[in-house]
Tab-separated table of C-alpha atoms in Angstrom:
chain	number	residue	atom	x	y	z
A	6	MET	CA	-18.975	-0.800	-12.968
A	7	LYS	CA	-22.751	-0.918	-12.879
A	8	HIS	CA	-24.452	-1.154	-9.503
A	9	LEU	CA	-24.442	-4.715	-8.210
A	10	GLU	CA	-26.340	-6.156	-5.277
A	11	ILE	CA	-25.815	-9.182	-3.075
A	12	HIS	CA	-28.962	-11.126	-2.203
A	13	ASN	CA	-27.462	-14.112	-0.390
A	14	PRO	CA	-27.624	-13.265	3.363
A	15	ASN	CA	-24.511	-15.337	4.050
A	16	TYR	CA	-22.538	-13.382	1.449
A	17	LYS	CA	-23.778	-10.127	2.953
A	18	ARG	CA	-22.565	-11.238	6.374
A	19	LEU	CA	-19.202	-12.311	4.972
A	20	GLN	CA	-18.707	-8.991	3.202
A	21	GLU	CA	-19.397	-7.040	6.391
A	22	SER	CA	-17.149	-9.203	8.567
A	23	PHE	CA	-14.391	-9.180	5.908
A	24	THR	CA	-14.490	-5.362	5.904
A	25	GLU	CA	-14.183	-5.295	9.676
A	26	TRP	CA	-11.294	-7.791	9.515
A	27	LEU	CA	-9.421	-5.500	7.106
A	28	ARG	CA	-10.006	-2.592	9.456
A	29	LEU	CA	-8.863	-4.497	12.546
A	30	LEU	CA	-5.660	-5.575	10.789
A	31	ASN	CA	-4.912	-1.947	9.909
A	32	PHE	CA	-4.907	-2.264	6.125
A	33	GLU	CA	-4.663	0.956	4.115
A	34	SER	CA	-7.915	2.944	3.885
A	35	SER	CA	-8.057	2.380	0.107
A	36	THR	CA	-7.896	-1.398	0.652
A	37	ILE	CA	-10.630	-1.236	3.308
A	38	TYR	CA	-12.847	0.672	0.860
A	39	TYR	CA	-12.193	-1.027	-2.483
A	40	SER	CA	-11.735	-4.688	-1.483
A	41	PRO	CA	-15.369	-5.117	-0.352
A	42	VAL	CA	-16.475	-3.399	-3.587
A	43	ARG	CA	-14.580	-5.974	-5.654
A	44	LEU	CA	-15.939	-8.732	-3.432
A	45	THR	CA	-19.455	-7.554	-4.266
A	46	GLU	CA	-18.824	-8.293	-7.948
A	47	PHE	CA	-17.431	-11.732	-7.069
A	48	PHE	CA	-20.421	-12.581	-4.878
A	49	SER	CA	-22.847	-11.315	-7.527
A	50	TRP	CA	-21.138	-13.526	-10.127
A	51	LEU	CA	-21.294	-16.517	-7.746
A	52	GLU	CA	-25.017	-15.976	-7.231
A	53	ASN	CA	-25.613	-15.799	-10.988
A	54	ASN	CA	-23.784	-19.120	-11.303
A	55	HIS	CA	-25.806	-20.729	-8.493
A	56	ILE	CA	-22.854	-20.987	-6.087
A	57	THR	CA	-24.295	-20.208	-2.670
A	58	GLU	CA	-21.482	-21.171	-0.255
A	59	THR	CA	-17.754	-20.511	-0.142
A	60	GLY	CA	-17.177	-24.234	0.366
A	61	GLN	CA	-18.349	-24.752	-3.229
A	62	ILE	CA	-15.608	-22.522	-4.678
A	63	THR	CA	-12.889	-24.467	-6.517
A	64	ARG	CA	-9.889	-23.615	-8.674
A	65	LYS	CA	-12.168	-23.974	-11.705
A	66	THR	CA	-14.556	-21.452	-10.146
A	67	ILE	CA	-11.752	-18.892	-9.771
A	68	ALA	CA	-10.569	-19.502	-13.346
A	69	ALA	CA	-14.120	-19.083	-14.664
A	70	TYR	CA	-14.534	-15.837	-12.723
A	71	PHE	CA	-11.412	-14.369	-14.308
A	72	ASP	CA	-12.626	-15.504	-17.730
A	73	TYR	CA	-15.717	-13.417	-16.983
A	74	LEU	CA	-13.618	-10.415	-15.899
A	75	LYS	CA	-11.446	-10.641	-19.007
A	76	ALA	CA	-14.549	-10.637	-21.210
A	77	ARG	CA	-16.421	-7.755	-19.598
A	78	GLN	CA	-15.847	-4.153	-20.611
A	79	HIS	CA	-14.527	-1.338	-18.471
A	80	GLN	CA	-17.687	0.562	-17.519
A	81	ARG	CA	-16.160	4.059	-17.704
A	82	LYS	CA	-13.357	3.796	-20.243
A	83	GLY	CA	-14.652	1.054	-22.511
A	84	GLY	CA	-12.439	-1.716	-23.799
A	85	LYS	CA	-11.126	-4.660	-21.836
A	86	LEU	CA	-9.979	-4.557	-18.228
A	87	SER	CA	-6.245	-3.999	-17.780
A	88	LYS	CA	-3.967	-6.638	-16.288
A	89	ASN	CA	-3.322	-4.387	-13.309
A	90	TYR	CA	-7.076	-4.139	-12.727
A	91	LEU	CA	-7.381	-7.917	-12.895
A	92	ARG	CA	-4.534	-8.173	-10.401
A	93	THR	CA	-6.422	-6.028	-7.875
A	94	HIS	CA	-9.312	-8.519	-8.063
A	95	LEU	CA	-6.865	-11.388	-7.591
A	96	GLN	CA	-5.364	-9.746	-4.510
A	97	THR	CA	-8.842	-9.185	-3.079
A	98	LEU	CA	-9.716	-12.859	-3.464
A	99	ARG	CA	-6.426	-13.852	-1.825
A	100	LYS	CA	-7.152	-11.575	1.118
A	101	PHE	CA	-10.694	-12.944	1.351
A	102	SER	CA	-9.525	-16.580	1.294
A	103	ARG	CA	-6.994	-15.730	3.994
A	104	TYR	CA	-9.745	-14.100	6.066
A	105	LEU	CA	-11.845	-17.264	5.774
A	106	ARG	CA	-8.929	-19.473	6.850
A	107	GLU	CA	-8.012	-17.293	9.814
A	108	THR	CA	-11.613	-17.152	11.014
A	109	GLU	CA	-11.989	-20.942	10.550
A	110	GLN	CA	-14.636	-20.776	7.832
A	111	ASP	CA	-14.860	-22.690	4.547
A	112	SER	CA	-12.073	-21.235	2.441
A	113	PHE	CA	-10.720	-21.910	-1.034
A	114	THR	CA	-7.389	-21.928	-2.872
A	115	VAL	CA	-6.382	-18.955	-5.015
A	116	ASP	CA	-3.396	-19.995	-7.122
A	117	TYR	CA	-4.602	-18.390	-10.342
A	118	GLN	CA	-1.890	-16.654	-12.366
A	119	ILE	CA	-2.314	-13.634	-14.651
A	120	LYS	CA	-0.023	-14.226	-17.609
A	121	GLY	CA	1.986	-11.460	-19.230
A	122	LYS	CA	3.427	-8.262	-17.830
A	123	SER	CA	1.371	-7.005	-14.952
A	124	ARG	CA	2.251	-5.380	-11.674
A	125	ASN	CA	0.801	-3.110	-9.044
A	126	VAL	CA	3.575	-0.560	-9.007
A	127	LYS	CA	2.185	2.236	-11.175
A	128	ALA	CA	5.312	4.362	-11.101
A	129	VAL	CA	8.819	4.212	-9.704
A	130	LEU	CA	11.017	7.269	-9.366
A	131	THR	CA	14.624	7.063	-10.507
A	132	ARG	CA	17.455	7.928	-8.146
A	133	GLU	CA	17.948	11.154	-10.097
A	134	GLU	CA	14.295	12.085	-9.589
A	135	ILE	CA	14.567	11.355	-5.864
A	136	ASN	CA	17.572	13.703	-5.702
A	137	GLN	CA	15.528	16.346	-7.539
A	138	LEU	CA	12.814	16.107	-4.877
A	139	TYR	CA	15.352	16.604	-2.081
A	140	GLN	CA	16.901	19.587	-3.854
A	141	THR	CA	13.480	21.114	-4.479
A	142	ALA	CA	12.492	20.845	-0.811
A	143	GLY	CA	14.832	23.623	0.260
A	144	GLN	CA	16.059	24.576	3.734
A	145	GLY	CA	13.186	26.658	5.170
A	146	LEU	CA	10.922	25.481	7.992
A	147	LEU	CA	8.534	23.712	5.612
A	148	GLY	CA	11.430	22.643	3.414
A	149	LEU	CA	13.107	20.845	6.303
A	150	ARG	CA	9.792	19.174	7.074
A	151	ASP	CA	9.456	18.148	3.412
A	152	ARG	CA	12.907	16.576	3.564
A	153	ALA	CA	11.841	14.724	6.714
A	154	ILE	CA	8.754	13.457	4.854
A	155	LEU	CA	10.989	12.182	2.063
A	156	ALA	CA	13.289	10.575	4.636
A	157	VAL	CA	10.379	8.769	6.294
A	158	TYR	CA	8.656	7.550	3.136
A	159	TYR	CA	11.617	7.013	0.814
A	160	GLY	CA	14.603	6.621	3.130
A	161	CYS	CA	12.734	4.307	5.517
A	162	GLY	CA	10.108	2.953	3.107
A	163	LEU	CA	7.186	3.443	5.484
A	164	ARG	CA	3.574	3.028	4.456
A	165	LYS	CA	1.368	6.146	4.480
A	166	SER	CA	-0.328	5.298	7.774
A	167	GLU	CA	2.953	4.227	9.396
A	168	GLY	CA	4.550	7.593	8.680
A	169	ARG	CA	1.538	9.525	9.932
A	170	GLN	CA	1.445	7.563	13.198
A	171	LEU	CA	5.155	8.053	13.867
A	172	ASP	CA	5.759	9.627	17.296
A	173	THR	CA	8.832	11.472	18.520
A	174	SER	CA	9.539	8.593	20.915
A	175	ASP	CA	9.635	6.186	17.941
A	176	VAL	CA	12.782	7.826	16.539
A	177	LEU	CA	15.660	6.094	18.287
A	178	TRP	CA	18.484	8.503	17.510
A	179	GLU	CA	21.295	6.675	19.282
A	180	LYS	CA	20.462	3.362	17.593
A	181	SER	CA	19.645	4.952	14.206
A	182	LEU	CA	16.312	3.114	14.120
A	183	LEU	CA	12.663	3.986	13.568
A	184	TYR	CA	10.201	1.969	15.620
A	185	VAL	CA	7.032	1.202	13.636
A	186	ARG	CA	4.323	0.501	16.199
A	187	LYS	CA	1.310	0.129	13.912
A	188	GLY	CA	2.290	-1.608	10.713
A	189	LYS	CA	-0.079	-3.633	8.544
A	190	ASN	CA	-1.633	-6.477	10.574
A	191	TYR	CA	-0.413	-4.467	13.614
A	192	GLN	CA	3.026	-6.002	13.205
A	193	GLU	CA	5.825	-4.065	14.882
A	194	ARG	CA	9.270	-3.649	13.358
A	195	TYR	CA	12.436	-1.575	13.543
A	196	VAL	CA	13.623	0.206	10.412
A	197	PRO	CA	17.276	1.280	10.095
A	198	MET	CA	18.144	4.895	9.308
A	199	THR	CA	21.069	5.685	7.047
A	200	GLU	CA	23.297	8.587	8.039
A	201	LYS	CA	21.554	10.828	5.488
A	202	VAL	CA	18.079	9.882	6.737
A	203	ARG	CA	19.152	10.490	10.344
A	204	GLU	CA	20.593	13.871	9.389
A	205	ASP	CA	17.431	14.961	7.537
A	206	LEU	CA	15.213	13.906	10.435
A	207	GLN	CA	17.441	15.691	12.964
A	208	ASP	CA	17.489	18.877	10.871
A	209	TYR	CA	13.690	18.904	10.975
A	210	TYR	CA	13.365	17.820	14.615
A	211	TYR	CA	15.829	20.349	16.020
A	212	GLY	CA	15.756	23.057	13.373
A	213	SER	CA	12.157	23.220	12.159
A	214	ARG	CA	9.708	21.376	14.433
A	215	PRO	CA	10.270	23.680	17.486
A	216	ALA	CA	8.829	26.572	15.417
A	217	PHE	CA	5.468	24.787	15.006
A	218	PRO	CA	2.631	25.259	17.532
A	219	ASN	CA	1.957	22.462	20.025
A	220	VAL	CA	5.584	21.368	19.938
A	221	GLY	CA	4.882	19.107	22.943
A	222	SER	CA	2.677	16.884	20.786
A	223	PRO	CA	3.824	13.256	20.574
A	224	ALA	CA	3.380	13.368	16.770
A	225	PHE	CA	6.702	13.528	14.931
A	226	LEU	CA	5.402	15.228	11.764
A	227	LEU	CA	3.436	18.354	12.674
A	228	SER	CA	1.197	20.602	10.593
A	229	LYS	CA	1.438	24.406	10.669
A	230	LYS	CA	-1.343	24.337	13.281
A	231	GLY	CA	0.570	21.900	15.450
A	232	ASN	CA	-1.558	18.850	14.649
A	233	ARG	CA	-0.418	15.457	13.440
A	234	LEU	CA	0.011	15.758	9.672
A	235	SER	CA	-3.064	14.519	7.825
A	236	GLY	CA	-2.920	12.281	4.781
A	237	ASN	CA	-4.314	15.116	2.681
A	238	ILE	CA	-1.560	17.571	3.660
A	239	LEU	CA	1.117	14.922	3.100
A	240	TYR	CA	-0.273	14.265	-0.358
A	241	GLN	CA	-0.428	17.977	-1.192
A	242	ARG	CA	3.161	18.580	-0.065
A	243	PHE	CA	4.433	15.641	-2.106
A	244	LYS	CA	2.498	16.736	-5.198
A	245	SER	CA	3.936	20.229	-4.788
A	246	LEU	CA	7.463	18.800	-4.721
A	247	LEU	CA	6.751	16.770	-7.866
A	248	GLU	CA	5.504	19.854	-9.707
A	249	LYS	CA	8.452	22.016	-8.642
A	250	ALA	CA	10.882	19.265	-9.626
A	251	GLN	CA	9.022	18.953	-12.972
A	252	ILE	CA	8.494	15.214	-12.538
A	253	ASP	CA	5.533	14.169	-14.654
A	254	LYS	CA	4.585	10.756	-13.292
A	255	PRO	CA	1.379	9.422	-11.670
A	256	ALA	CA	3.087	9.260	-8.283
A	257	GLY	CA	1.859	9.359	-4.697
A	258	LEU	CA	3.490	8.879	-1.306
A	259	HIS	CA	3.392	5.105	-1.774
A	260	THR	CA	5.543	5.591	-4.878
A	261	LEU	CA	8.417	6.518	-2.566
A	262	ARG	CA	8.085	3.133	-0.859
A	263	HIS	CA	8.026	1.364	-4.245
A	264	SER	CA	11.072	3.358	-5.319
A	265	ILE	CA	13.292	2.553	-2.329
A	266	ALA	CA	12.395	-1.140	-2.614
A	267	THR	CA	13.348	-1.140	-6.292
A	268	HIS	CA	16.583	0.755	-5.655
A	269	LEU	CA	17.587	-1.595	-2.832
A	270	LEU	CA	17.002	-4.609	-5.067
A	271	GLN	CA	19.022	-3.002	-7.843
A	272	SER	CA	21.834	-2.415	-5.347
A	273	GLY	CA	22.025	-6.138	-4.622
A	274	MET	CA	20.134	-6.402	-1.333
A	275	LYS	CA	18.534	-9.818	-0.858
A	276	LEU	CA	14.780	-10.117	-1.302
A	277	GLU	CA	14.365	-11.447	2.250
A	278	GLN	CA	16.092	-8.359	3.680
A	279	ILE	CA	13.931	-6.014	1.615
A	280	SER	CA	10.824	-7.898	2.732
A	281	HIS	CA	11.806	-7.363	6.387
A	282	PHE	CA	12.661	-3.702	5.721
A	283	LEU	CA	9.215	-3.081	4.196
A	284	GLY	CA	7.341	-5.092	6.813
A	285	HIS	CA	5.880	-7.566	4.322
A	286	SER	CA	4.259	-10.642	5.846
A	287	SER	CA	5.414	-12.820	2.932
A	288	LEU	CA	7.942	-12.751	0.090
A	289	GLU	CA	5.080	-12.792	-2.427
A	290	SER	CA	4.477	-9.073	-1.881
A	291	THR	CA	8.171	-8.278	-2.276
A	292	GLN	CA	8.743	-10.353	-5.413
A	293	ILE	CA	6.810	-7.829	-7.499
A	294	TYR	CA	9.912	-5.608	-7.458
A	295	THR	CA	11.851	-8.179	-9.458
A	296	GLN	CA	9.306	-7.548	-12.233
A	297	VAL	CA	9.825	-3.802	-11.888
A	298	ILE	CA	13.542	-4.164	-12.554
A	299	HIS	CA	12.945	-6.275	-15.653
A	300	GLU	CA	10.264	-3.927	-17.002
A	301	GLU	CA	11.921	-0.629	-16.046
A	302	SER	CA	15.410	-1.121	-17.416
A	303	ASN	CA	15.885	2.647	-17.578
A	304	LEU	CA	15.848	3.039	-13.780
């Protein structure tokens, strides 16, 4: 997308405070970075259409903005914007309208619908592929840690930041629960561990973690230097497992969360239970997995 600028001082202020709001509510780093970028395009479009205040934004305004997005070309790839790309803009506007409401500023309604097949879940691993990842991990020191990573992100469906922030005291062995202290919006929750998840985490905690430096660290997942595992190392380990298992999909750690949600829904778990398991603030975020099942009939 070509470089866009915001000239309206009120829009500049709103963009800065919206960014800080995302940060304070502990949204993922990618959301904190990209949402304000998308908001810049929205504000620029508003300025070009002589809309200077958020109180002037109506349903027709939102519809007209998406007509504009549908008509413009993808700056790098050419062609029209994908439905998934349009959906990211829609989610940004929903977050922004929520921010305005919660900070008691002039907000607007975002009930626009993108017709046709579109979803945020870029890839979902099958149960067979999940089993391949576990088998590939092995039983060495790093292998046991890899299995623990899979247990945290697939078995418990944690977000990337939630898994990284997990402390040893957050694993409640006797109750078979993980305590998530810093979820999105700083919401706390308890996540149940299955027997397999508990076993994989115990194998790492008692059989592998003591061999790492700084074993007294509160961090549950340790690096080879004894530090809390960074997002970069987590990503590298997961990518290595994918390559060894010969799984050719555009997958990241968040794919494990998408996968367990899809598998739970396929197994008959109610949407409300899955929403609580994932720590979603509303069913709207969870309902996307019903689309996954319809579109990925091979899972």
